[in-house]
PDB file of C-alpha atoms in Angstrom:
ATOM      1  CA  MET A 194     200.079 140.069  45.906  1.00  0.00           C
ATOM      2  CA  MET A 195     203.740 140.950  45.493  1.00  0.00           C
ATOM      3  CA  VAL A 196     203.285 144.050  47.667  1.00  0.00           C
ATOM      4  CA  LEU A 197     201.703 142.001  50.462  1.00  0.00           C
ATOM      5  CA  SER A 198     204.471 139.416  50.194  1.00  0.00           C
ATOM      6  CA  MET A 199     207.172 142.075  50.473  1.00  0.00           C
ATOM      7  CA  PHE A 200     205.317 143.730  53.350  1.00  0.00           C
ATOM      8  CA  LEU A 201     205.143 140.446  55.301  1.00  0.00           C
ATOM      9  CA  ALA A 202     208.823 139.758  54.624  1.00  0.00           C
ATOM     10  CA  ALA A 203     209.718 143.251  55.857  1.00  0.00           C
ATOM     11  CA  VAL A 204     207.630 142.792  59.005  1.00  0.00           C
ATOM     12  CA  ALA A 205     209.302 139.430  59.617  1.00  0.00           C
ATOM     13  CA  ASN A 206     212.759 140.963  59.189  1.00  0.00           C
ATOM     14  CA  LEU A 207     211.924 143.846  61.502  1.00  0.00           C
ATOM     15  CA  LEU A 208     210.518 141.488  64.131  1.00  0.00           C
ATOM     16  CA  HIS A 209     213.644 139.335  63.896  1.00  0.00           C
ATOM     17  CA  ILE A 210     215.858 142.399  64.444  1.00  0.00           C
ATOM     18  CA  VAL A 211     213.807 143.521  67.472  1.00  0.00           C
ATOM     19  CA  ILE A 212     213.904 140.040  69.022  1.00  0.00           C
ATOM     20  CA  THR A 213     217.660 139.758  68.433  1.00  0.00           C
ATOM     21  CA  ALA A 214     218.318 143.189  69.936  1.00  0.00           C
ATOM     22  CA  TYR A 215     216.190 142.415  73.000  1.00  0.00           C
ATOM     23  CA  THR A 216     218.006 139.086  73.379  1.00  0.00           C
ATOM     24  CA  TRP A 217     221.316 140.929  73.574  1.00  0.00           C
ATOM     25  CA  VAL A 218     219.870 143.398  76.079  1.00  0.00           C
ATOM     26  CA  ILE A 219     218.749 140.477  78.293  1.00  0.00           C
ATOM     27  CA  ILE A 220     222.210 138.891  78.042  1.00  0.00           C
ATOM     28  CA  ALA A 221     223.916 142.200  78.894  1.00  0.00           C
ATOM     29  CA  ALA A 222     221.628 142.756  81.892  1.00  0.00           C
ATOM     30  CA  ALA A 223     222.290 139.228  83.143  1.00  0.00           C
ATOM     31  CA  LEU A 224     226.045 139.697  82.839  1.00  0.00           C
ATOM     32  CA  VAL A 225     225.888 143.055  84.616  1.00  0.00           C
ATOM     33  CA  SER A 226     223.877 141.507  87.446  1.00  0.00           C
ATOM     34  CA  TRP A 227     226.712 139.052  88.202  1.00  0.00           C
ATOM     35  CA  VAL A 228     229.020 141.888  89.273  1.00  0.00           C
ATOM     36  CA  ASN A 229     228.260 144.614  91.756  1.00  0.00           C
ATOM     37  CA  PRO A 230     227.042 147.338  89.371  1.00  0.00           C
ATOM     38  CA  ASP A 231     226.699 150.958  90.352  1.00  0.00           C
ATOM     39  CA  PRO A 232     222.913 151.494  90.553  1.00  0.00           C
ATOM     40  CA  TYR A 233     223.361 155.136  89.527  1.00  0.00           C
ATOM     41  CA  ASN A 234     225.106 154.242  86.275  1.00  0.00           C
ATOM     42  CA  LYS A 235     222.894 155.269  83.336  1.00  0.00           C
ATOM     43  CA  VAL A 236     223.638 152.082  81.358  1.00  0.00           C
ATOM     44  CA  VAL A 237     222.701 149.870  84.307  1.00  0.00           C
ATOM     45  CA  GLN A 238     219.512 151.854  84.867  1.00  0.00           C
ATOM     46  CA  ILE A 239     218.528 151.552  81.202  1.00  0.00           C
ATOM     47  CA  LEU A 240     219.225 147.806  81.157  1.00  0.00           C
ATOM     48  CA  TYR A 241     217.123 147.251  84.248  1.00  0.00           C
ATOM     49  CA  ARG A 242     214.263 149.440  82.990  1.00  0.00           C
ATOM     50  CA  ILE A 243     214.148 147.563  79.697  1.00  0.00           C
ATOM     51  CA  THR A 244     214.345 144.049  81.163  1.00  0.00           C
ATOM     52  CA  THR A 245     212.261 144.370  84.336  1.00  0.00           C
ATOM     53  CA  PRO A 246     208.837 144.213  82.601  1.00  0.00           C
ATOM     54  CA  ALA A 247     209.708 140.928  80.885  1.00  0.00           C
ATOM     55  CA  TYR A 248     211.089 139.456  84.104  1.00  0.00           C
ATOM     56  CA  GLU A 249     207.964 140.505  85.998  1.00  0.00           C
ATOM     57  CA  LEU A 250     205.734 138.752  83.460  1.00  0.00           C
ATOM     58  CA  VAL A 251     207.682 135.529  84.033  1.00  0.00           C
ATOM     59  CA  ARG A 252     207.713 135.925  87.807  1.00  0.00           C
ATOM     60  CA  LYS A 253     203.902 136.384  87.904  1.00  0.00           C
ATOM     61  CA  THR A 254     203.400 132.872  86.506  1.00  0.00           C
ATOM     62  CA  ARG A 255     203.267 129.786  88.674  1.00  0.00           C
ATOM     63  CA  ILE A 256     206.723 128.759  87.458  1.00  0.00           C
ATOM     64  CA  PRO A 257     209.350 129.060  90.220  1.00  0.00           C
ATOM     65  CA  THR A 258     212.137 131.314  88.960  1.00  0.00           C
ATOM     66  CA  VAL A 259     214.638 131.176  91.823  1.00  0.00           C
ATOM     67  CA  PHE A 260     216.647 128.031  92.493  1.00  0.00           C
ATOM     68  CA  GLY A 261     219.383 128.148  95.103  1.00  0.00           C
ATOM     69  CA  GLY A 262     219.555 131.933  94.944  1.00  0.00           C
ATOM     70  CA  ILE A 263     219.896 131.960  91.151  1.00  0.00           C
ATOM     71  CA  ASP A 264     217.142 133.718  89.208  1.00  0.00           C
ATOM     72  CA  ILE A 265     216.320 131.884  85.982  1.00  0.00           C
ATOM     73  CA  ALA A 266     213.798 134.460  84.735  1.00  0.00           C
ATOM     74  CA  PRO A 267     216.285 135.719  82.085  1.00  0.00           C
ATOM     75  CA  ILE A 268     216.706 132.176  80.775  1.00  0.00           C
ATOM     76  CA  ILE A 269     212.950 131.715  80.507  1.00  0.00           C
ATOM     77  CA  VAL A 270     212.603 135.057  78.704  1.00  0.00           C
ATOM     78  CA  LEU A 271     215.401 134.069  76.302  1.00  0.00           C
ATOM     79  CA  LEU A 272     213.698 130.750  75.566  1.00  0.00           C
ATOM     80  CA  VAL A 273     210.401 132.503  74.842  1.00  0.00           C
ATOM     81  CA  LEU A 274     212.161 135.010  72.585  1.00  0.00           C
ATOM     82  CA  GLN A 275     213.878 132.227  70.651  1.00  0.00           C
ATOM     83  CA  PHE A 276     210.573 130.391  70.257  1.00  0.00           C
ATOM     84  CA  LEU A 277     208.913 133.551  68.944  1.00  0.00           C
ATOM     85  CA  ASP A 278     211.820 134.152  66.590  1.00  0.00           C
ATOM     86  CA  MET A 279     211.687 130.646  65.163  1.00  0.00           C
ATOM     87  CA  PHE A 280     207.908 130.222  65.067  1.00  0.00           C
ATOM     88  CA  VAL A 281     206.376 133.630  64.357  1.00  0.00           C
ATOM     89  CA  VAL A 282     209.147 135.009  62.155  1.00  0.00           C
ATOM     90  CA  GLY A 283     209.446 131.691  60.340  1.00  0.00           C
ATOM     91  CA  LEU A 284     205.694 131.585  59.822  1.00  0.00           C
ATOM     92  CA  LEU A 285     205.662 135.126  58.435  1.00  0.00           C
ATOM     93  CA  PHE A 286     208.449 134.260  56.008  1.00  0.00           C
ATOM     94  CA  GLU A 287     206.604 131.129  54.876  1.00  0.00           C
ATOM     95  CA  ILE A 288     203.399 133.067  54.313  1.00  0.00           C
ATOM     96  CA  ALA A 289     205.346 135.725  52.390  1.00  0.00           C
ATOM     97  CA  ASN A 290     206.955 133.050  50.215  1.00  0.00           C
ATOM     98  CA  LYS A 291     203.595 131.414  49.431  1.00  0.00           C
ATOM     99  CA  LEU A 292     202.049 134.658  48.191  1.00  0.00           C
TER     100      LEU A 292
END
């Protein structure tokens, strides 16, 4: 049981790191979008390629994402990421501690 407990704790840690990294990527892409970025810049292209799939998932829902010309899709994605971090990662840690 100790091996399973350590495995679940490792998965929870890894998932937390991935969620945190993606959160920072979303924040960086949102900050870059406020200025007039060069669309041929490699960093801008990478940020947009990484964040566009998550934004498109949010925009496909019935939730309006544009208010007064401001796109709130990044905020919704950040909220979902924080929920997943608190709920799923927390649940995995609790299960690992119980084993």
